[in-house]
Amino acid sequence: MKFVAVIPEALFQSNSYWSGLLIILGILVVAGLINKHFKDKKSTENKANDDDPESSEQAEACQTLGIMLKVLTDIGCQPKTENQEYIDVDYQGAHFRIEIFGMYARIWYPSWGYVVPEAPDYPNIAEAVNLANFRFRSTVLMTRSEDDGSIALHSRIDVMLHPACPDNDKYVRASCDELFDIRDAVVRNCQRLELQQQKEQQSRRPVGFDTNSFDPANVDVPTDSDIAATAAAAAADKTNETKA
């Protein structure tokens, strides 16, 4: 009887052990599932952020803005930002405006020259701008004012900045200097075109023909015999040259 009484007790103790083990395993499985759920959710959010071009561009723009502000400060400028969209800065006595697009910064040297379309030298200026744009990495643009119709000349250049680049300051300084170089090139091209036109005008000799005094009656019209005699003389000269 004692043996019979021990069997149910052993079975009861065995069931409790396995029940507790199953509960623990169940808790571990649930915790693992919960942990996996949150990891998958975070991974999905990160992937969504990576796939979102607008979010990625904003992050790059903030990084580029910080690099540009640091570079301008390091080269002795005092940049000012406006709503984190662009930078106003004075460089070498000129006012520049810098726009940020992702990893790129567009540096503007605005309104360094003006011209009216009615000016005599306007065609030369337009041609000088085209010549400069072919030679430089930067670009000169011409915009018309809606108020008075005058045309303003601007220079711009695009630069790409990266935090790992050790020469961002030299790169930005050289790019800013090129905006002055292309401006000076436009001026030189205008001067060269003007001098070329002056030389062409001086090389032209006036014919001295007065249309008011022209009288057809005073003009000697050659006859057929005169034309034949001239042709025969030319043929004889050619024959003599051949024999010689």
CSV table of C-alpha atoms in Angstrom, one decimal:
chain,number,residue,atom,x,y,z
A,1,MET,CA,0.0,0.0,0.0
A,2,LYS,CA,2.8,2.3,0.7
A,3,PHE,CA,4.2,1.7,-2.8
A,4,VAL,CA,0.9,2.4,-4.3
A,5,ALA,CA,0.7,5.7,-2.4
A,6,VAL,CA,4.1,6.8,-3.5
A,7,ILE,CA,3.3,6.4,-7.3
A,8,PRO,CA,0.7,9.2,-7.4
A,9,GLU,CA,3.0,11.5,-5.4
A,10,ALA,CA,5.9,10.9,-7.9
A,11,LEU,CA,3.6,11.4,-10.8
A,12,PHE,CA,2.3,14.6,-9.2
A,13,GLN,CA,5.9,15.9,-8.6
A,14,SER,CA,6.9,15.0,-12.1
A,15,ASN,CA,3.9,16.8,-13.6
A,16,SER,CA,4.7,20.0,-11.6
A,17,TYR,CA,8.3,20.0,-12.9
A,18,TRP,CA,7.3,19.6,-16.5
A,19,SER,CA,4.5,22.2,-16.1
A,20,GLY,CA,6.9,24.7,-14.6
A,21,LEU,CA,9.4,24.0,-17.4
A,22,LEU,CA,6.7,24.4,-20.0
A,23,ILE,CA,5.7,27.7,-18.4
A,24,ILE,CA,9.3,29.0,-18.4
A,25,LEU,CA,9.7,27.9,-22.1
A,26,GLY,CA,6.5,29.6,-23.0
A,27,ILE,CA,7.6,32.8,-21.3
A,28,LEU,CA,10.9,32.6,-23.2
A,29,VAL,CA,9.2,32.0,-26.5
A,30,VAL,CA,6.8,34.9,-25.9
A,31,ALA,CA,9.7,37.2,-24.9
A,32,GLY,CA,11.6,36.2,-28.0
A,33,LEU,CA,8.6,36.9,-30.2
A,34,ILE,CA,8.1,40.3,-28.6
A,35,ASN,CA,11.7,41.1,-29.0
A,36,LYS,CA,11.7,40.0,-32.6
A,37,HIS,CA,8.6,42.1,-33.3
A,38,PHE,CA,10.2,45.3,-32.0
A,39,LYS,CA,13.4,44.5,-33.9
A,40,ASP,CA,11.5,44.0,-37.1
A,41,LYS,CA,9.5,47.2,-36.5
A,42,LYS,CA,12.7,49.2,-35.9
A,43,SER,CA,14.3,47.7,-39.0
A,44,THR,CA,11.3,48.5,-41.0
A,45,GLU,CA,11.3,52.1,-39.8
A,46,ASN,CA,15.0,52.5,-40.5
A,47,LYS,CA,14.5,51.0,-44.0
A,48,ALA,CA,11.6,53.4,-44.6
A,49,ASN,CA,13.7,56.3,-43.6
A,50,ASP,CA,16.6,55.1,-45.8
A,51,ASP,CA,14.1,54.7,-48.7
A,52,ASP,CA,12.6,58.1,-48.2
A,53,PRO,CA,14.6,60.4,-50.5
A,54,GLU,CA,13.2,63.6,-48.8
A,55,SER,CA,14.3,62.5,-45.3
A,56,SER,CA,17.7,61.4,-46.6
A,57,GLU,CA,18.2,64.7,-48.5
A,58,GLN,CA,17.3,66.7,-45.4
A,59,ALA,CA,19.9,64.8,-43.3
A,60,GLU,CA,22.5,65.4,-46.0
A,61,ALA,CA,21.5,69.1,-46.3
A,62,CYS,CA,21.9,69.6,-42.5
A,63,GLN,CA,25.4,68.0,-42.7
A,64,THR,CA,26.4,70.1,-45.7
A,65,LEU,CA,25.2,73.2,-44.0
A,66,GLY,CA,27.3,72.5,-41.0
A,67,ILE,CA,30.4,71.8,-43.1
A,68,MET,CA,29.9,75.0,-45.1
A,69,LEU,CA,29.4,77.2,-42.0
A,70,LYS,CA,32.5,75.8,-40.4
A,71,VAL,CA,34.6,76.3,-43.6
A,72,LEU,CA,33.4,79.9,-44.0
A,73,THR,CA,34.3,80.6,-40.4
A,74,ASP,CA,37.7,79.0,-40.7
A,75,ILE,CA,38.6,81.1,-43.7
A,76,GLY,CA,37.7,84.3,-41.8
A,77,CYS,CA,34.1,85.0,-42.9
A,78,GLN,CA,31.1,85.7,-40.8
A,79,PRO,CA,28.3,83.6,-42.4
A,80,LYS,CA,24.6,84.2,-41.6
A,81,THR,CA,21.9,81.6,-42.1
A,82,GLU,CA,18.3,82.3,-43.1
A,83,ASN,CA,15.8,79.5,-42.0
A,84,GLN,CA,18.5,76.9,-42.6
A,85,GLU,CA,17.8,77.3,-46.3
A,86,TYR,CA,20.7,79.5,-47.5
A,87,ILE,CA,23.7,81.4,-46.2
A,88,ASP,CA,24.6,85.0,-46.7
A,89,VAL,CA,28.3,85.9,-46.5
A,90,ASP,CA,30.7,88.6,-47.5
A,91,TYR,CA,33.9,87.3,-49.2
A,92,GLN,CA,36.7,89.5,-50.5
A,93,GLY,CA,34.5,92.5,-50.5
A,94,ALA,CA,31.6,90.9,-52.4
A,95,HIS,CA,28.3,89.6,-51.2
A,96,PHE,CA,27.7,85.9,-51.8
A,97,ARG,CA,24.6,83.7,-51.2
A,98,ILE,CA,24.9,80.0,-50.8
A,99,GLU,CA,22.1,77.5,-51.3
A,100,ILE,CA,22.2,73.9,-49.9
A,101,PHE,CA,20.9,70.9,-51.9
A,102,GLY,CA,21.7,67.6,-50.1
A,103,MET,CA,25.4,67.1,-50.4
A,104,TYR,CA,25.8,70.0,-52.7
A,105,ALA,CA,26.1,73.8,-52.1
A,106,ARG,CA,25.5,76.3,-54.9
A,107,ILE,CA,27.5,79.5,-54.4
A,108,TRP,CA,26.1,82.7,-56.0
A,109,TYR,CA,27.9,86.0,-56.7
A,110,PRO,CA,24.7,87.9,-57.6
A,111,SER,CA,24.3,91.1,-59.6
A,112,TRP,CA,27.9,92.0,-60.2
A,113,GLY,CA,27.0,93.8,-63.5
A,114,TYR,CA,24.1,95.4,-65.3
A,115,VAL,CA,23.3,96.2,-68.9
A,116,VAL,CA,20.3,97.4,-70.8
A,117,PRO,CA,19.3,95.6,-74.1
A,118,GLU,CA,19.4,98.9,-76.0
A,119,ALA,CA,23.0,99.5,-75.1
A,120,PRO,CA,25.4,99.5,-78.2
A,121,ASP,CA,27.7,97.0,-76.4
A,122,TYR,CA,25.0,94.6,-75.4
A,123,PRO,CA,25.8,92.1,-78.3
A,124,ASN,CA,29.4,92.1,-77.2
A,125,ILE,CA,28.5,91.4,-73.6
A,126,ALA,CA,26.2,88.5,-74.6
A,127,GLU,CA,29.0,87.0,-76.7
A,128,ALA,CA,31.6,87.6,-73.9
A,129,VAL,CA,29.3,85.7,-71.5
A,130,ASN,CA,29.0,82.7,-73.8
A,131,LEU,CA,32.8,82.6,-74.3
A,132,ALA,CA,33.4,82.6,-70.6
A,133,ASN,CA,30.9,79.9,-69.9
A,134,PHE,CA,32.8,77.6,-72.3
A,135,ARG,CA,36.1,78.0,-70.4
A,136,PHE,CA,35.1,77.9,-66.8
A,137,ARG,CA,33.5,75.4,-64.4
A,138,SER,CA,31.4,78.1,-63.0
A,139,THR,CA,28.6,79.8,-65.0
A,140,VAL,CA,27.4,83.4,-65.7
A,141,LEU,CA,23.7,83.9,-65.9
A,142,MET,CA,21.8,87.0,-67.3
A,143,THR,CA,18.4,87.8,-65.8
A,144,ARG,CA,16.0,90.5,-66.8
A,145,SER,CA,14.4,92.8,-64.3
A,146,GLU,CA,10.6,93.1,-64.5
A,147,ASP,CA,10.7,96.7,-63.2
A,148,ASP,CA,13.0,98.5,-65.6
A,149,GLY,CA,13.9,95.8,-68.1
A,150,SER,CA,17.6,96.0,-67.2
A,151,ILE,CA,19.7,92.8,-67.3
A,152,ALA,CA,21.8,91.7,-64.3
A,153,LEU,CA,24.8,89.4,-64.5
A,154,HIS,CA,25.4,86.7,-61.9
A,155,SER,CA,28.0,84.0,-61.4
A,156,ARG,CA,27.4,80.7,-59.7
A,157,ILE,CA,29.3,77.5,-59.0
A,158,ASP,CA,28.2,74.1,-57.5
A,159,VAL,CA,30.4,72.3,-54.9
A,160,MET,CA,30.1,68.9,-53.2
A,161,LEU,CA,31.1,68.8,-49.5
A,162,HIS,CA,31.9,65.7,-47.4
A,163,PRO,CA,33.0,65.5,-43.8
A,164,ALA,CA,35.8,63.0,-44.7
A,165,CYS,CA,37.4,65.4,-47.1
A,166,PRO,CA,40.4,67.1,-45.5
A,167,ASP,CA,40.5,70.1,-48.0
A,168,ASN,CA,37.0,71.4,-47.8
A,169,ASP,CA,38.3,74.9,-46.9
A,170,LYS,CA,40.7,75.0,-49.9
A,171,TYR,CA,38.0,73.7,-52.2
A,172,VAL,CA,35.4,76.3,-51.1
A,173,ARG,CA,38.0,79.1,-51.3
A,174,ALA,CA,39.1,78.2,-54.8
A,175,SER,CA,35.4,77.9,-55.9
A,176,CYS,CA,34.7,81.4,-54.5
A,177,ASP,CA,37.8,82.8,-56.3
A,178,GLU,CA,36.6,81.4,-59.6
A,179,LEU,CA,33.5,83.5,-59.4
A,180,PHE,CA,35.7,86.5,-59.6
A,181,ASP,CA,37.8,85.0,-62.4
A,182,ILE,CA,34.8,84.4,-64.6
A,183,ARG,CA,33.6,87.9,-64.0
A,184,ASP,CA,37.0,89.3,-65.0
A,185,ALA,CA,37.0,87.0,-68.1
A,186,VAL,CA,33.7,88.5,-69.3
A,187,VAL,CA,35.1,92.0,-68.9
A,188,ARG,CA,38.3,91.0,-70.9
A,189,ASN,CA,36.2,89.3,-73.6
A,190,CYS,CA,34.2,92.5,-74.0
A,191,GLN,CA,37.3,94.6,-74.3
A,192,ARG,CA,38.9,92.2,-76.9
A,193,LEU,CA,35.7,92.2,-79.0
A,194,GLU,CA,35.5,96.0,-79.0
A,195,LEU,CA,39.1,96.3,-80.1
A,196,GLN,CA,38.6,93.8,-82.8
A,197,GLN,CA,35.6,95.7,-84.1
A,198,GLN,CA,37.6,99.0,-84.0
A,199,LYS,CA,40.4,97.4,-86.1
A,200,GLU,CA,37.9,96.1,-88.6
A,201,GLN,CA,36.4,99.5,-89.0
A,202,GLN,CA,39.8,101.2,-89.5
A,203,SER,CA,40.9,98.7,-92.1
A,204,ARG,CA,37.8,99.5,-94.3
A,205,ARG,CA,38.7,102.1,-97.0
A,206,PRO,CA,35.9,104.3,-98.4
A,207,VAL,CA,35.3,103.8,-102.1
A,208,GLY,CA,34.8,107.5,-102.7
A,209,PHE,CA,31.7,106.9,-104.8
A,210,ASP,CA,29.2,109.8,-104.9
A,211,THR,CA,25.8,108.6,-106.0
A,212,ASN,CA,24.5,112.1,-106.5
A,213,SER,CA,27.1,112.9,-109.3
A,214,PHE,CA,26.7,109.7,-111.1
A,215,ASP,CA,25.7,110.1,-114.8
A,216,PRO,CA,25.3,107.0,-116.9
A,217,ALA,CA,25.8,109.1,-120.1
A,218,ASN,CA,29.4,109.8,-119.1
A,219,VAL,CA,30.3,106.1,-118.7
A,220,ASP,CA,32.3,104.6,-121.7
A,221,VAL,CA,30.6,101.3,-122.6
A,222,PRO,CA,33.1,99.0,-124.4
A,223,THR,CA,32.0,97.8,-127.9
A,224,ASP,CA,32.2,94.2,-129.2
A,225,SER,CA,35.4,94.9,-131.1
A,226,ASP,CA,37.0,96.3,-128.0
A,227,ILE,CA,36.2,93.2,-126.1
A,228,ALA,CA,37.5,91.0,-128.9
A,229,ALA,CA,40.8,92.9,-129.1
A,230,THR,CA,41.3,92.6,-125.3
A,231,ALA,CA,40.7,88.9,-125.4
A,232,ALA,CA,43.2,88.4,-128.3
A,233,ALA,CA,45.8,90.4,-126.5
A,234,ALA,CA,45.4,88.3,-123.4
A,235,ALA,CA,45.7,85.1,-125.4
A,236,ALA,CA,48.9,86.3,-127.1
A,237,ASP,CA,50.5,87.2,-123.8
A,238,LYS,CA,49.7,83.7,-122.5
A,239,THR,CA,51.2,82.1,-125.5
A,240,ASN,CA,54.4,84.1,-125.2
A,241,GLU,CA,54.7,83.1,-121.5
A,242,THR,CA,54.3,79.5,-122.4
A,243,LYS,CA,57.1,79.6,-125.0
A,244,ALA,CA,59.4,81.4,-122.7
